Coordinates of C-alpha atoms in Angstrom, one line a residue:
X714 CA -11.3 -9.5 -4.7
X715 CA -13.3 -7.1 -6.5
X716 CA -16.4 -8.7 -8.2
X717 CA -18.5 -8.4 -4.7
X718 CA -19.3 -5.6 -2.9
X719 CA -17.8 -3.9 0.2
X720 CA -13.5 -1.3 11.9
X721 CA -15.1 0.7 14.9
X722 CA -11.5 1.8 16.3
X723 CA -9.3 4.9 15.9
X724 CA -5.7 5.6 16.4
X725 CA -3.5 9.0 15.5
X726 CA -1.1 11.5 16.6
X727 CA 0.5 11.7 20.5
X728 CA 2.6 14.9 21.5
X729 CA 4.6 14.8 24.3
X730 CA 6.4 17.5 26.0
X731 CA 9.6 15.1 26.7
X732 CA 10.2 12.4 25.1
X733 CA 8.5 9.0 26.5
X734 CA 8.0 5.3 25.0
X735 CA 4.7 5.4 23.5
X736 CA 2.4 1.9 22.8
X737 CA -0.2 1.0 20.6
X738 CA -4.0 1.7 22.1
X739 CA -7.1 0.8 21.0
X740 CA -9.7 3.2 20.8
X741 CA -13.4 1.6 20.8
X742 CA -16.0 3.9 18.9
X743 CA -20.0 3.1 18.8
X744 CA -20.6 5.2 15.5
X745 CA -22.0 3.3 13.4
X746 CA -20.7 3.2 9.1
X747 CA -21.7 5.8 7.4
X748 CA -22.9 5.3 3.9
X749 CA -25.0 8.3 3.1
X750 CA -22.4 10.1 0.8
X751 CA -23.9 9.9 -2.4
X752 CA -22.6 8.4 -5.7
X753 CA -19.5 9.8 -7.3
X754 CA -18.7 12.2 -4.0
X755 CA -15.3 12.9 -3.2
X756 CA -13.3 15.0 -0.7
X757 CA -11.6 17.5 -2.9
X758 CA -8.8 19.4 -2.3
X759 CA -8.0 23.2 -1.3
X760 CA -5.9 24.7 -3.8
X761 CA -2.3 25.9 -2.1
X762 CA -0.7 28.7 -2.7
X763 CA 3.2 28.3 -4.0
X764 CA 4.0 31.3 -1.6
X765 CA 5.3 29.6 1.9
X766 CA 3.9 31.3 4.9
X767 CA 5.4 33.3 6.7
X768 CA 6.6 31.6 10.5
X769 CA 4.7 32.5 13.6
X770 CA 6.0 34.5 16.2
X771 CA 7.6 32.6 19.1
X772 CA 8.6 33.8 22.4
X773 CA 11.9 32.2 22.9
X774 CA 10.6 31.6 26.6
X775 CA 7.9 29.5 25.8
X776 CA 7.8 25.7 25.2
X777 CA 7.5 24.7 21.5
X778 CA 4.2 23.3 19.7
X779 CA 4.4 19.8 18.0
X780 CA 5.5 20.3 14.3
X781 CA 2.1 19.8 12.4
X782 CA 2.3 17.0 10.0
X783 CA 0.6 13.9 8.3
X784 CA 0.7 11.5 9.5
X785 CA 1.8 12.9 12.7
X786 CA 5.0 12.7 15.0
X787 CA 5.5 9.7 17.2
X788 CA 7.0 11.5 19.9
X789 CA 8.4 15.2 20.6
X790 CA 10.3 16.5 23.0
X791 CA 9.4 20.3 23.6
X792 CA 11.7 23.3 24.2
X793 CA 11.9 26.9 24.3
X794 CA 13.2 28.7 21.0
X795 CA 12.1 30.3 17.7
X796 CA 12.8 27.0 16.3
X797 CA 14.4 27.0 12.3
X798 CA 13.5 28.2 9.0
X799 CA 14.4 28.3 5.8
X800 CA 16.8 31.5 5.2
X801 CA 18.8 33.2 2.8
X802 CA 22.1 31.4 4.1
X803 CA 20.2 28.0 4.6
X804 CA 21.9 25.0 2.8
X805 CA 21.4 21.1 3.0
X806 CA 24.8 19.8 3.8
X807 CA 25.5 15.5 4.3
X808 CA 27.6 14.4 7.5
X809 CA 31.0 12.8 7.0
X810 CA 30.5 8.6 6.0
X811 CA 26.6 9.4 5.0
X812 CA 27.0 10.5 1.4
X813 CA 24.8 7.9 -0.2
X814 CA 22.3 11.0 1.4
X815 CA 22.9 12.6 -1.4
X816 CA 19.4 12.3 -3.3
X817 CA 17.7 13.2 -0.3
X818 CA 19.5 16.1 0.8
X819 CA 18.9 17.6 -3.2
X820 CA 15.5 16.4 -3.1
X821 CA 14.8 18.6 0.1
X822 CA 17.1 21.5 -0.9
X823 CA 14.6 22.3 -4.4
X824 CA 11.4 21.8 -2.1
X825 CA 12.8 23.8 1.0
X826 CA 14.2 26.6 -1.9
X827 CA 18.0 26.6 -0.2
X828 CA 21.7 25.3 -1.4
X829 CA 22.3 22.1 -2.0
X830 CA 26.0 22.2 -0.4
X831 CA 26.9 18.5 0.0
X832 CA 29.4 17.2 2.7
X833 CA 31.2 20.1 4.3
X834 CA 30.5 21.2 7.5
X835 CA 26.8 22.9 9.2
X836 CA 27.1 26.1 9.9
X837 CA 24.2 28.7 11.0
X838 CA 21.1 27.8 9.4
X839 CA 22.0 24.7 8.0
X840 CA 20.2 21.0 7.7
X841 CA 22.4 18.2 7.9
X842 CA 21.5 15.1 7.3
X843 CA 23.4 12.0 9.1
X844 CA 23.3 8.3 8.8
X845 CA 23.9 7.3 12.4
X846 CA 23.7 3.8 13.5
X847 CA 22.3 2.1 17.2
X848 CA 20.0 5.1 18.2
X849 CA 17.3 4.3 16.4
X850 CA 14.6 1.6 16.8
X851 CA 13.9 1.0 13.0
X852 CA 15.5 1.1 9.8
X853 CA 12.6 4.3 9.1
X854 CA 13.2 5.6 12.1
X855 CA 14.7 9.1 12.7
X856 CA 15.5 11.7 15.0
X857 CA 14.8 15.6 13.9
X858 CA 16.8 17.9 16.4
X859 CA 15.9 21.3 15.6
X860 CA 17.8 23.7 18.2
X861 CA 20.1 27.1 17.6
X862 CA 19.1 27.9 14.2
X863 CA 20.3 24.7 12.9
X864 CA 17.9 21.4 12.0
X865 CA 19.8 18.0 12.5
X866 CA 18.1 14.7 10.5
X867 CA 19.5 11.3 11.5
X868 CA 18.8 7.4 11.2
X869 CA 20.5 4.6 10.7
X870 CA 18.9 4.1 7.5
X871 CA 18.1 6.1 4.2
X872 CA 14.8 5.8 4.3
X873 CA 14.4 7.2 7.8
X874 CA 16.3 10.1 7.2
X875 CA 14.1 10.1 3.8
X876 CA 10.8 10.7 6.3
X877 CA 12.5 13.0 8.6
X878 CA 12.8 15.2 5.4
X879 CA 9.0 14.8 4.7
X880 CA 8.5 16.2 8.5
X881 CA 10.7 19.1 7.6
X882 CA 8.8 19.9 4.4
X883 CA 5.7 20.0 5.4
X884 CA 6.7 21.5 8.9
X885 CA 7.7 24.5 6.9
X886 CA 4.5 24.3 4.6
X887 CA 2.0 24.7 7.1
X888 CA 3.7 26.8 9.5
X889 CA 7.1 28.3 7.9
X890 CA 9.1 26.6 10.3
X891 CA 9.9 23.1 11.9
X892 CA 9.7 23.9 16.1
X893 CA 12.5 24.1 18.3
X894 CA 12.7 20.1 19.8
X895 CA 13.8 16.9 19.3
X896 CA 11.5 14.6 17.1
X897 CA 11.8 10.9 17.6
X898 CA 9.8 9.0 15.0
X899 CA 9.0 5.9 13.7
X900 CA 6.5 4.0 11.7
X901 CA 3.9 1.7 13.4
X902 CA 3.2 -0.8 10.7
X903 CA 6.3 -1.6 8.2
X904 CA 4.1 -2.2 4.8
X905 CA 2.2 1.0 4.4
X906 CA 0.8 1.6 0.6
X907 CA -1.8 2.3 -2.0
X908 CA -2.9 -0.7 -4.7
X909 CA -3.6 0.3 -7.8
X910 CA -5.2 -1.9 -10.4
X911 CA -4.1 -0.5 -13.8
X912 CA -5.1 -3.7 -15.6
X913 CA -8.9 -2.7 -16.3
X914 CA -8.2 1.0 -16.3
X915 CA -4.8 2.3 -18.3
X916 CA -3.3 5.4 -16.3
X917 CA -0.4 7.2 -17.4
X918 CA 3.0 7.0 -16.5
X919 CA 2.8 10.6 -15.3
X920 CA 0.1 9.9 -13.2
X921 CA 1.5 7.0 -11.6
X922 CA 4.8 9.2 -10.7
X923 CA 2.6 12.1 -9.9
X924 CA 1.0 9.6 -7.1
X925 CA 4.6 8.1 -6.3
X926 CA 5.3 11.6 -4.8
X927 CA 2.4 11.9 -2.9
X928 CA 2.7 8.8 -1.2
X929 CA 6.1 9.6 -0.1
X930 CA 4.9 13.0 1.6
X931 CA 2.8 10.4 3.5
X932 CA 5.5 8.3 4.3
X933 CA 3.6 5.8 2.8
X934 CA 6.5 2.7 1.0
X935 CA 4.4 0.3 -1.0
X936 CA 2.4 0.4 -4.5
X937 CA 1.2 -2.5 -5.5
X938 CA 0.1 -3.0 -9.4
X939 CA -2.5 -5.3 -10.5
X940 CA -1.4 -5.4 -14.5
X941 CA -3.2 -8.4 -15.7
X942 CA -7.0 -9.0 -15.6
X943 CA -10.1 -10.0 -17.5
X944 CA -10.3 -6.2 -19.3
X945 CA -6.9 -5.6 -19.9
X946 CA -2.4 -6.8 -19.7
X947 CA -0.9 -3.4 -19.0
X948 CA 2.8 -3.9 -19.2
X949 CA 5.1 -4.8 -22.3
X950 CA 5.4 -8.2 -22.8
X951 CA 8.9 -10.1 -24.4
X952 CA 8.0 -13.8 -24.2
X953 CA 4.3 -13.1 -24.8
X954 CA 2.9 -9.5 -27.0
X955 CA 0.0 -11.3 -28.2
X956 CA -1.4 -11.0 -24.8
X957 CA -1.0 -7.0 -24.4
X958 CA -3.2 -4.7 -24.3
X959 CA -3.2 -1.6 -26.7
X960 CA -2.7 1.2 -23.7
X961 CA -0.3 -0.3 -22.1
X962 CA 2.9 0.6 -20.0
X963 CA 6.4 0.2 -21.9
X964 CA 9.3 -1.5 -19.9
X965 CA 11.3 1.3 -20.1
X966 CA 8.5 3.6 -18.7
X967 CA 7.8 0.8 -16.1
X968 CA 11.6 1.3 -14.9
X969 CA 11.4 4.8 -14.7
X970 CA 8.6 4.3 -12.4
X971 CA 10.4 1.8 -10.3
X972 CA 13.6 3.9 -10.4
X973 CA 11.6 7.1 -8.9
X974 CA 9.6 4.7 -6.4
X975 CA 13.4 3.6 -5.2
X976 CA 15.0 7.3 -4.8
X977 CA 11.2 7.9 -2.8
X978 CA 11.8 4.5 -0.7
X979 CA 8.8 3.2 -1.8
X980 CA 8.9 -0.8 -3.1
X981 CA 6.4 -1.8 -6.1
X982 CA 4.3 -4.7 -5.4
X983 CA 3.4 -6.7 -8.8
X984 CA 0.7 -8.7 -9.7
X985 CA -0.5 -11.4 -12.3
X986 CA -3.4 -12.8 -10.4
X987 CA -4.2 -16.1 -11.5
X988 CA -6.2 -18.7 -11.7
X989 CA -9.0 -16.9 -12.1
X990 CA -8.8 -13.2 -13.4
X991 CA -6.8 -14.1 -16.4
X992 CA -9.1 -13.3 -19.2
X993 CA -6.7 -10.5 -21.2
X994 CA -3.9 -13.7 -21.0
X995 CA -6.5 -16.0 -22.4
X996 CA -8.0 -14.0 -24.9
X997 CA -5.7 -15.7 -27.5
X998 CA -5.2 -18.4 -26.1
X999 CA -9.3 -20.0 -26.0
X1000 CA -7.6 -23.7 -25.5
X1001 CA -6.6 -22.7 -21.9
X1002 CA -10.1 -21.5 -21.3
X1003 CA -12.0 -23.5 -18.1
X1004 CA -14.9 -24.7 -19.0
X1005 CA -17.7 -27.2 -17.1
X1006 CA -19.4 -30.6 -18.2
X1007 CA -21.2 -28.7 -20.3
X1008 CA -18.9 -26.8 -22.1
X1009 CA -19.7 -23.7 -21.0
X1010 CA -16.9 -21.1 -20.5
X1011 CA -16.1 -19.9 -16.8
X1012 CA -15.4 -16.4 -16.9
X1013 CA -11.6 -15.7 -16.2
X1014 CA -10.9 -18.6 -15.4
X1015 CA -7.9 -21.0 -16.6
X1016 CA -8.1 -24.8 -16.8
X1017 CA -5.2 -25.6 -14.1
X1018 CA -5.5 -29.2 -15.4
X1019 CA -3.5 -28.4 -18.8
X1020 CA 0.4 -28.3 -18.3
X1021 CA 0.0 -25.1 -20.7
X1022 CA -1.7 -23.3 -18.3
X1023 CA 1.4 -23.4 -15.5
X1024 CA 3.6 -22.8 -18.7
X1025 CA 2.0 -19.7 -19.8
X1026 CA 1.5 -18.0 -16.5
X1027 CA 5.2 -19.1 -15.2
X1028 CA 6.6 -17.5 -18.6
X1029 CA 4.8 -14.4 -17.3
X1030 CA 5.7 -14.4 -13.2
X1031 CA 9.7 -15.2 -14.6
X1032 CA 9.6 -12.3 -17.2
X1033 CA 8.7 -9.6 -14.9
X1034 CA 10.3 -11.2 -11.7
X1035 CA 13.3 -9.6 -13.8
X1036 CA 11.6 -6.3 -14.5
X1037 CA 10.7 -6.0 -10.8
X1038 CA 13.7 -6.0 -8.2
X1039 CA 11.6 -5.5 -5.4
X1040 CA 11.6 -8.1 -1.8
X1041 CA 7.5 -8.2 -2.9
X1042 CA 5.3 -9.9 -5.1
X1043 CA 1.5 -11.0 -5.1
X1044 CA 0.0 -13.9 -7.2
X1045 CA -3.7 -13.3 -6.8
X1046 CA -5.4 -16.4 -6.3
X1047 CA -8.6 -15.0 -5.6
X1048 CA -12.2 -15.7 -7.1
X1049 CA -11.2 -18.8 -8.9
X1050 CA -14.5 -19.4 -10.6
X1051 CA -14.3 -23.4 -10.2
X1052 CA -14.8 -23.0 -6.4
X1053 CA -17.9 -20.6 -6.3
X1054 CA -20.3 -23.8 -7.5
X1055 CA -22.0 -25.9 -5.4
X1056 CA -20.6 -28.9 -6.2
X1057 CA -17.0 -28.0 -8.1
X1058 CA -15.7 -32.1 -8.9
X1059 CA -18.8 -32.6 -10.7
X1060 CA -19.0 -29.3 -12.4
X1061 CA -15.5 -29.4 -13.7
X1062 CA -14.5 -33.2 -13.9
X1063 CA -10.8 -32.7 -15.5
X1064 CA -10.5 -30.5 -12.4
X1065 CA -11.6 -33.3 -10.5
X1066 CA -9.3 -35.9 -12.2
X1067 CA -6.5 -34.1 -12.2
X1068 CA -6.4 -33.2 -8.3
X1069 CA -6.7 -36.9 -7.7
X1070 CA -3.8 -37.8 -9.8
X1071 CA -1.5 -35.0 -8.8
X1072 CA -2.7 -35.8 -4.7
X1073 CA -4.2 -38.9 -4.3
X1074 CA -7.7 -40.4 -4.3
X1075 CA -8.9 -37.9 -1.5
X1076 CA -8.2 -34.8 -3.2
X1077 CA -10.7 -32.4 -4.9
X1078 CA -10.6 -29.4 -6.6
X1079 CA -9.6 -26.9 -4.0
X1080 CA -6.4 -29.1 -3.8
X1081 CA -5.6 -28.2 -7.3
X1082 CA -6.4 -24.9 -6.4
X1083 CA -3.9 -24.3 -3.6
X1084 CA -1.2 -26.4 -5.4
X1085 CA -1.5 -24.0 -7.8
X1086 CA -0.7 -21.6 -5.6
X1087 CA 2.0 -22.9 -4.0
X1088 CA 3.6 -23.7 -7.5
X1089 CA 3.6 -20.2 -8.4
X1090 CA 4.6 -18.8 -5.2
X1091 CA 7.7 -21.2 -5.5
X1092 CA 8.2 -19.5 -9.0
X1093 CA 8.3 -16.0 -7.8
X1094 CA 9.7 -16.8 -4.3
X1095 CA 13.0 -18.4 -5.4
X1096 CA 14.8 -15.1 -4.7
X1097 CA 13.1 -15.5 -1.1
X1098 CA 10.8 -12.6 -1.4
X1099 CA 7.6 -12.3 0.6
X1100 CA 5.0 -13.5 -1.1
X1101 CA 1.0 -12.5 -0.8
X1102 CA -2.4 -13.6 -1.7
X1103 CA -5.8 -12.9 -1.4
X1104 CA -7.4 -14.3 1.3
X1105 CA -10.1 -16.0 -0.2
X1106 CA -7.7 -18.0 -2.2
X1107 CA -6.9 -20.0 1.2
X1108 CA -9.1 -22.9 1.6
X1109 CA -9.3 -24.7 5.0
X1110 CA -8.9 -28.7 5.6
X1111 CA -8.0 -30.0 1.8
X1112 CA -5.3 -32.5 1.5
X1113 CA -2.8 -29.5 0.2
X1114 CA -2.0 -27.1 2.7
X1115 CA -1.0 -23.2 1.5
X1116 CA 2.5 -22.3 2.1
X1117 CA 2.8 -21.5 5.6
X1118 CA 5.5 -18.6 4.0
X1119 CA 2.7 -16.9 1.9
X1120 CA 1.1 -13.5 3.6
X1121 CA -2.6 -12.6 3.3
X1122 CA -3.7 -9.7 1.8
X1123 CA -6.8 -9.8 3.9
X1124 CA -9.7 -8.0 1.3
X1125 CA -13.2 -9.7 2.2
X1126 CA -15.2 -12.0 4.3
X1127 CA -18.1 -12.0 1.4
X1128 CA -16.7 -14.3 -1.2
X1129 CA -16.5 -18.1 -1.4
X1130 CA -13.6 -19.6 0.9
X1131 CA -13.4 -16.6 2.3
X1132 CA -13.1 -16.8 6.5
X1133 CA -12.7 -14.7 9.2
X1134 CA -9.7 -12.5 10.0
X1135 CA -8.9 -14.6 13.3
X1136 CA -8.7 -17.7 11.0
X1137 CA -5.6 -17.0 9.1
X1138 CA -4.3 -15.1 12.6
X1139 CA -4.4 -18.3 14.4
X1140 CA -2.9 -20.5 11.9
X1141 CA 0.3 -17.8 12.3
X1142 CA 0.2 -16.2 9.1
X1143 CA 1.4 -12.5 8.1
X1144 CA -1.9 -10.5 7.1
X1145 CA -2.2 -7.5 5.5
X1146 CA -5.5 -5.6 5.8
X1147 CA -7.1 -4.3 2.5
X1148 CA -10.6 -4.2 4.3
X1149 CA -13.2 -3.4 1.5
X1150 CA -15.3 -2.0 4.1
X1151 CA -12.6 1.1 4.4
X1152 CA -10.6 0.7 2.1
X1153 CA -11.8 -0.3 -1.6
X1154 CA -12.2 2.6 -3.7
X1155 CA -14.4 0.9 -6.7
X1156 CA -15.1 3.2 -9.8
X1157 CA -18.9 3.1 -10.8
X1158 CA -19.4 2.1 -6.8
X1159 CA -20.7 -1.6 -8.3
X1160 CA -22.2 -4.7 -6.5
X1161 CA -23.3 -2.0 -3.1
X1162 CA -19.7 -0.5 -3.3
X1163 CA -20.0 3.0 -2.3
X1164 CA -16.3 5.3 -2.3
X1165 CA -14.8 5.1 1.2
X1166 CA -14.0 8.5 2.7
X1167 CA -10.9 9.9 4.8
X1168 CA -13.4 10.8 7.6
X1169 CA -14.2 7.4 7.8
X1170 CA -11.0 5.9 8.1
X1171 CA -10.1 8.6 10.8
X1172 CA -12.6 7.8 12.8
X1173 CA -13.6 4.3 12.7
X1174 CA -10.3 2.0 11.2
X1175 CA -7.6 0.8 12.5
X1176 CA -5.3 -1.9 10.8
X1177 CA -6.8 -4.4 13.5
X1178 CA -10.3 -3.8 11.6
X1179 CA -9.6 -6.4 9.0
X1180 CA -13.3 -7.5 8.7
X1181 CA -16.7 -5.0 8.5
X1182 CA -16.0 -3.1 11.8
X1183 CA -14.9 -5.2 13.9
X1184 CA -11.5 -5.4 15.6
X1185 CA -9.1 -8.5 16.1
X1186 CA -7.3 -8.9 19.5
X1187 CA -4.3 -6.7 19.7
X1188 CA -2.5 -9.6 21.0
X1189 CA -2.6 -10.5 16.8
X1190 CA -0.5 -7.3 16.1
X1191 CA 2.8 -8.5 15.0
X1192 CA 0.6 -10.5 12.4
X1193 CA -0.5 -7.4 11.1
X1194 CA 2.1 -5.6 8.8
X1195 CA 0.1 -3.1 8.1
X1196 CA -2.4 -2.1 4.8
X1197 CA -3.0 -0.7 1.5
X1198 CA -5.6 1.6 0.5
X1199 CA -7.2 -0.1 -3.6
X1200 CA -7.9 1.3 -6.3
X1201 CA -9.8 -0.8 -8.3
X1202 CA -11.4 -0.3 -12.5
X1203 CA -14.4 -1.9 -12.4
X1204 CA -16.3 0.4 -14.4
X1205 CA -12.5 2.2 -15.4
X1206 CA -15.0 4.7 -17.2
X1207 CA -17.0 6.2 -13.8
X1208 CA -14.0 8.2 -12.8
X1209 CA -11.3 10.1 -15.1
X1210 CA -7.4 9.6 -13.7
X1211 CA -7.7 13.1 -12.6
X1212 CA -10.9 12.3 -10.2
X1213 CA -9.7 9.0 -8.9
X1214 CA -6.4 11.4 -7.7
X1215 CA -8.6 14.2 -6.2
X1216 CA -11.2 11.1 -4.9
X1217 CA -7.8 8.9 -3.2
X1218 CA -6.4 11.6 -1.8
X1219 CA -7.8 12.3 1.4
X1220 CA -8.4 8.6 2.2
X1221 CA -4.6 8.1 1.7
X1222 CA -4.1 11.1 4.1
X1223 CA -5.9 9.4 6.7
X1224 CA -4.3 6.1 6.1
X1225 CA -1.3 6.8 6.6
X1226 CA -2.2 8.3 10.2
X1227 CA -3.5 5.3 11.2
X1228 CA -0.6 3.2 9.9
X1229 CA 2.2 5.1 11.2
X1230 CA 0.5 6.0 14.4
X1231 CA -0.7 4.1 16.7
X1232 CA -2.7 6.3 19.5
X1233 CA -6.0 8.1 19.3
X1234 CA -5.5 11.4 17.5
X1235 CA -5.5 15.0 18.6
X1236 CA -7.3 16.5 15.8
X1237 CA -10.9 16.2 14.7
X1238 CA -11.3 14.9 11.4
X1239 CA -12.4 19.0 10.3
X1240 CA -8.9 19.9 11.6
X1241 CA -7.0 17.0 10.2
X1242 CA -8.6 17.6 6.6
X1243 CA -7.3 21.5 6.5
X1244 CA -4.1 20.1 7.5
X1245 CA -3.8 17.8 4.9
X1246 CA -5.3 20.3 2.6
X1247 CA -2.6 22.9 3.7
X1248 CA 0.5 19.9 3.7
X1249 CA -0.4 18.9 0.4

């Protein structure tokens, strides 16, 4: 997932002078990767003034422009008028029966500077935001109606009337006013997200919020946290402290992080990977420690033969299963260091001996392996959440099959077990692309890792690039939920918190175009980059 080192398709923004059904396309593109950025580059940020611009000039007898965004609109539907902003009389006001709009109406009212007025009626200048059911195609779906001085934000869930706000903000940021139209939006992929491994590199609470917030303005809903690794166990511990790191993230500030990820509609994705990564869990535990004939230790790597192992790491998924209320959680299962030798039942023979008593005469290691697997996805998954894994810990042929339920968080094609993306497509599983080609942001840049760029992912990714460069056929695309941009510490030192920020921040700008949608984009990646500068 990390260890080894790190497709030629683009999507984006469509604007539309009435509003039209718009489908996913598929752009092909013969540049080939780019590389040439030297070591510890980033695309920094513009700083932004606090002062909000003033709004352009319109002739009330000209069609509107597309409000200008990141990601972009879905679809708008163009008329003529000055369009809204924010005004001395302005207020944020909540529809009768959609007062659980409450947080976002506040939330928008401090960032748009104007009352907070709660549920009485619009009047001149107003926003009003509504919960309105069977108009909409998704749960994040909403219609923005800006039209005689008054801005109208509907969905039939929270959290698209959540990212209709986020159009209005930064509407209003770029250009001091969200265009007279009707906005119909809607995401193209539902799991959407940054991965952050704070296992091997400690970042603060503050920092993690701070990037909670930024996300949202994305639109982006997931943040996954890999807390346990070789380096480091991040998180408080009740049922096992000996195991936790000295920087580490209290249960109480871990709350408050999931309580601001909920009011943002964003869902944490936690992970203990295991079997292999588990070096700060086995640290005083040396008994659990895998080792081969010869009795050499296997780095990371617990000895799935012992019953103590399953106990340790089950204490652990059931302990923070509580802490984490989330429909999401990923159990690793990458790298498992057992599997990477040429001939594993003969390296490891209790391995060996214990997949053929647990499976029968014809099992070998890899069976083991993915029992393993399916043990602990059973642990985690008996409040039926959706349960991931690398995709390299998915072995073909075996006598034990993977869950057909688990999703695959789709990182690499370079490590052992590893397959091709159509592989796991045509067995009918979920996938979720965390190409390390695009999307891998390694600190130090170790093992021919070099930091991905936003340009890059503007103009050559797509989710269907799950592999190098290359695209999977679209007829795959319900498969594909969507992707994660990862953060991960390998040399935590390379990069301060503030740098990986400034570093992430234009490749999560571009992300989220691609993700939410689908069609080629208008802008060049020099005009998409001041946007996001300007939005940010």
């Amino acid at each position: 997932m990390r260890w080894n080192s790190p497709g030629t398709l683009v999507g984006g923004a469509a604007v539309v002078a009435a509003a039209v059904t718009l489908t996913a396309l598929a752009w092909p593109d013969a540049t080939p990767p780019d590389h040439s950025a030297p070591a510890g580059t980033t695309e920094a940020s513009s700083a932004r003034s606090d002062t909000r611009p003033a709004a352009p000039t319109t002739s009330s007898g000209a069609l509107s422009k597309p409000p200008s965004t990141v990601p972009s609109v879905r679809q708008f539907e163009a008329a003529r008028g000055s369009g809204w902003r924010p005004g001395g009389n302005s207020g944020v006001v909540i529809a009768k029966n959609s007062e659980q709009l409450a947080d976002e109406g506040k939330l928008i009212a401090k960032e748009l500077k104007i009352d907070y007025r709660g549920a009485v009626a619009a009047k001149a200048g107003d926003v009003e935001l509504a919960l309105e059911s069977g108009k909409q195609a998704g749960p994040e779906s909403y219609t923005l109606t800006a039209r005689d001085g008054r801005v109208k934000i509907a969905g039939p869930d929270e959290a698209g009337v959540f990212y209709g706000t986020r159009t209005l903000k930064q509407s209003v940021r770029a250009d001091g006013t969200i265009p007279e139209g009707v906005i119909r939006d809607q995401p193209d992929r539902p799991q959407r997200g940054l991965n952050l491994d704070i296992a091997r590199k400690y970042y603060t609470p503050g920092w993690i919020e701070s990037r909670l917030r930024e996300m949202a303005d994305l639109k982006l809903n997931q943040l996954g946290l890999h807390f346990s690794d070789d380096q480091g166990f991040r998180i408080a511990s009740d049922t096992h402290p000996e195991i936790v790191s000295q920087q580490h993230l209290t249960k109480a500030e871990v709350q408050k992080i999931i309580a601001l990820a909920g009011r943002l509609h964003i869902q944490i994705v936690p992970e203990i990977d295991s079997p292999g990564h588990l070096g700060a869990v086995m640290a005083p535990h040396p008994e659990l420690q895998l080792r081969d004939v010869n009795g050499n230790a296997t780095r990371g790597a617990i000895d799935i033969s012992q019953p103590a192992a399953a106990k340790i790491v089950d204490d652990l998924l059931r302990e923070y299963d509580t802490l984490f209320p989330g429909p999401y959680w990923h159990i690793g299962a990458d790298e498992y260091q057992a599997l990477v030798v040429s001939n594993p039942e003969a390296s490891f023979p209790q391995l060996a001996a214990a997949a053929r008593k647990k499976y029968g005469a014809n099992a070998k290691v890899q069976d083991l392996t993915t029992g393993w697997m399916n043990d602990r996805a059973a642990v985690v998954g008996a409040k039926k959440r959706d349960v991931s894994a690398w995709n390299d810990g998915f072995f073909p042929g075996g006598v034990v099959k993977a869950d057909q339920n688990l999703q695959v968080d789709y990182w690499t094609g370079k490590e052992i077990g590893a397959r091709p993306p159509l592989d796991y497509l045509r067995e009918g599983r979920s996938v979720i692309n965390l190409n390390d080609e695009f999307l891998y942001y390694v600190l130090g840049q170790p093992n021919d890792f070099v930091y991905p760029t936003g340009q890059r992912i503007y103009d050559q990714w797509t989710p269907f690039v799950l592999r190098g460069t290359k695209p999977v056929p679209q007829k795959y695309s319900k498969q594909i939920l969507g992707a994660r941009f990862a953060v991960w510490g390998d040399i935590a030192s390379a990069q301060t918190q503030d740098q990986v920020a400034a570093g992430i921040r234009l490749p999560l700008a571009a992300l989220s175009q691609k993700v939410w949608n689908p069609v080629k984009p208008d802008l060049s990646w020099a005009q998409f980059k001041a946007l996001a500068n300007k939005v940010a």
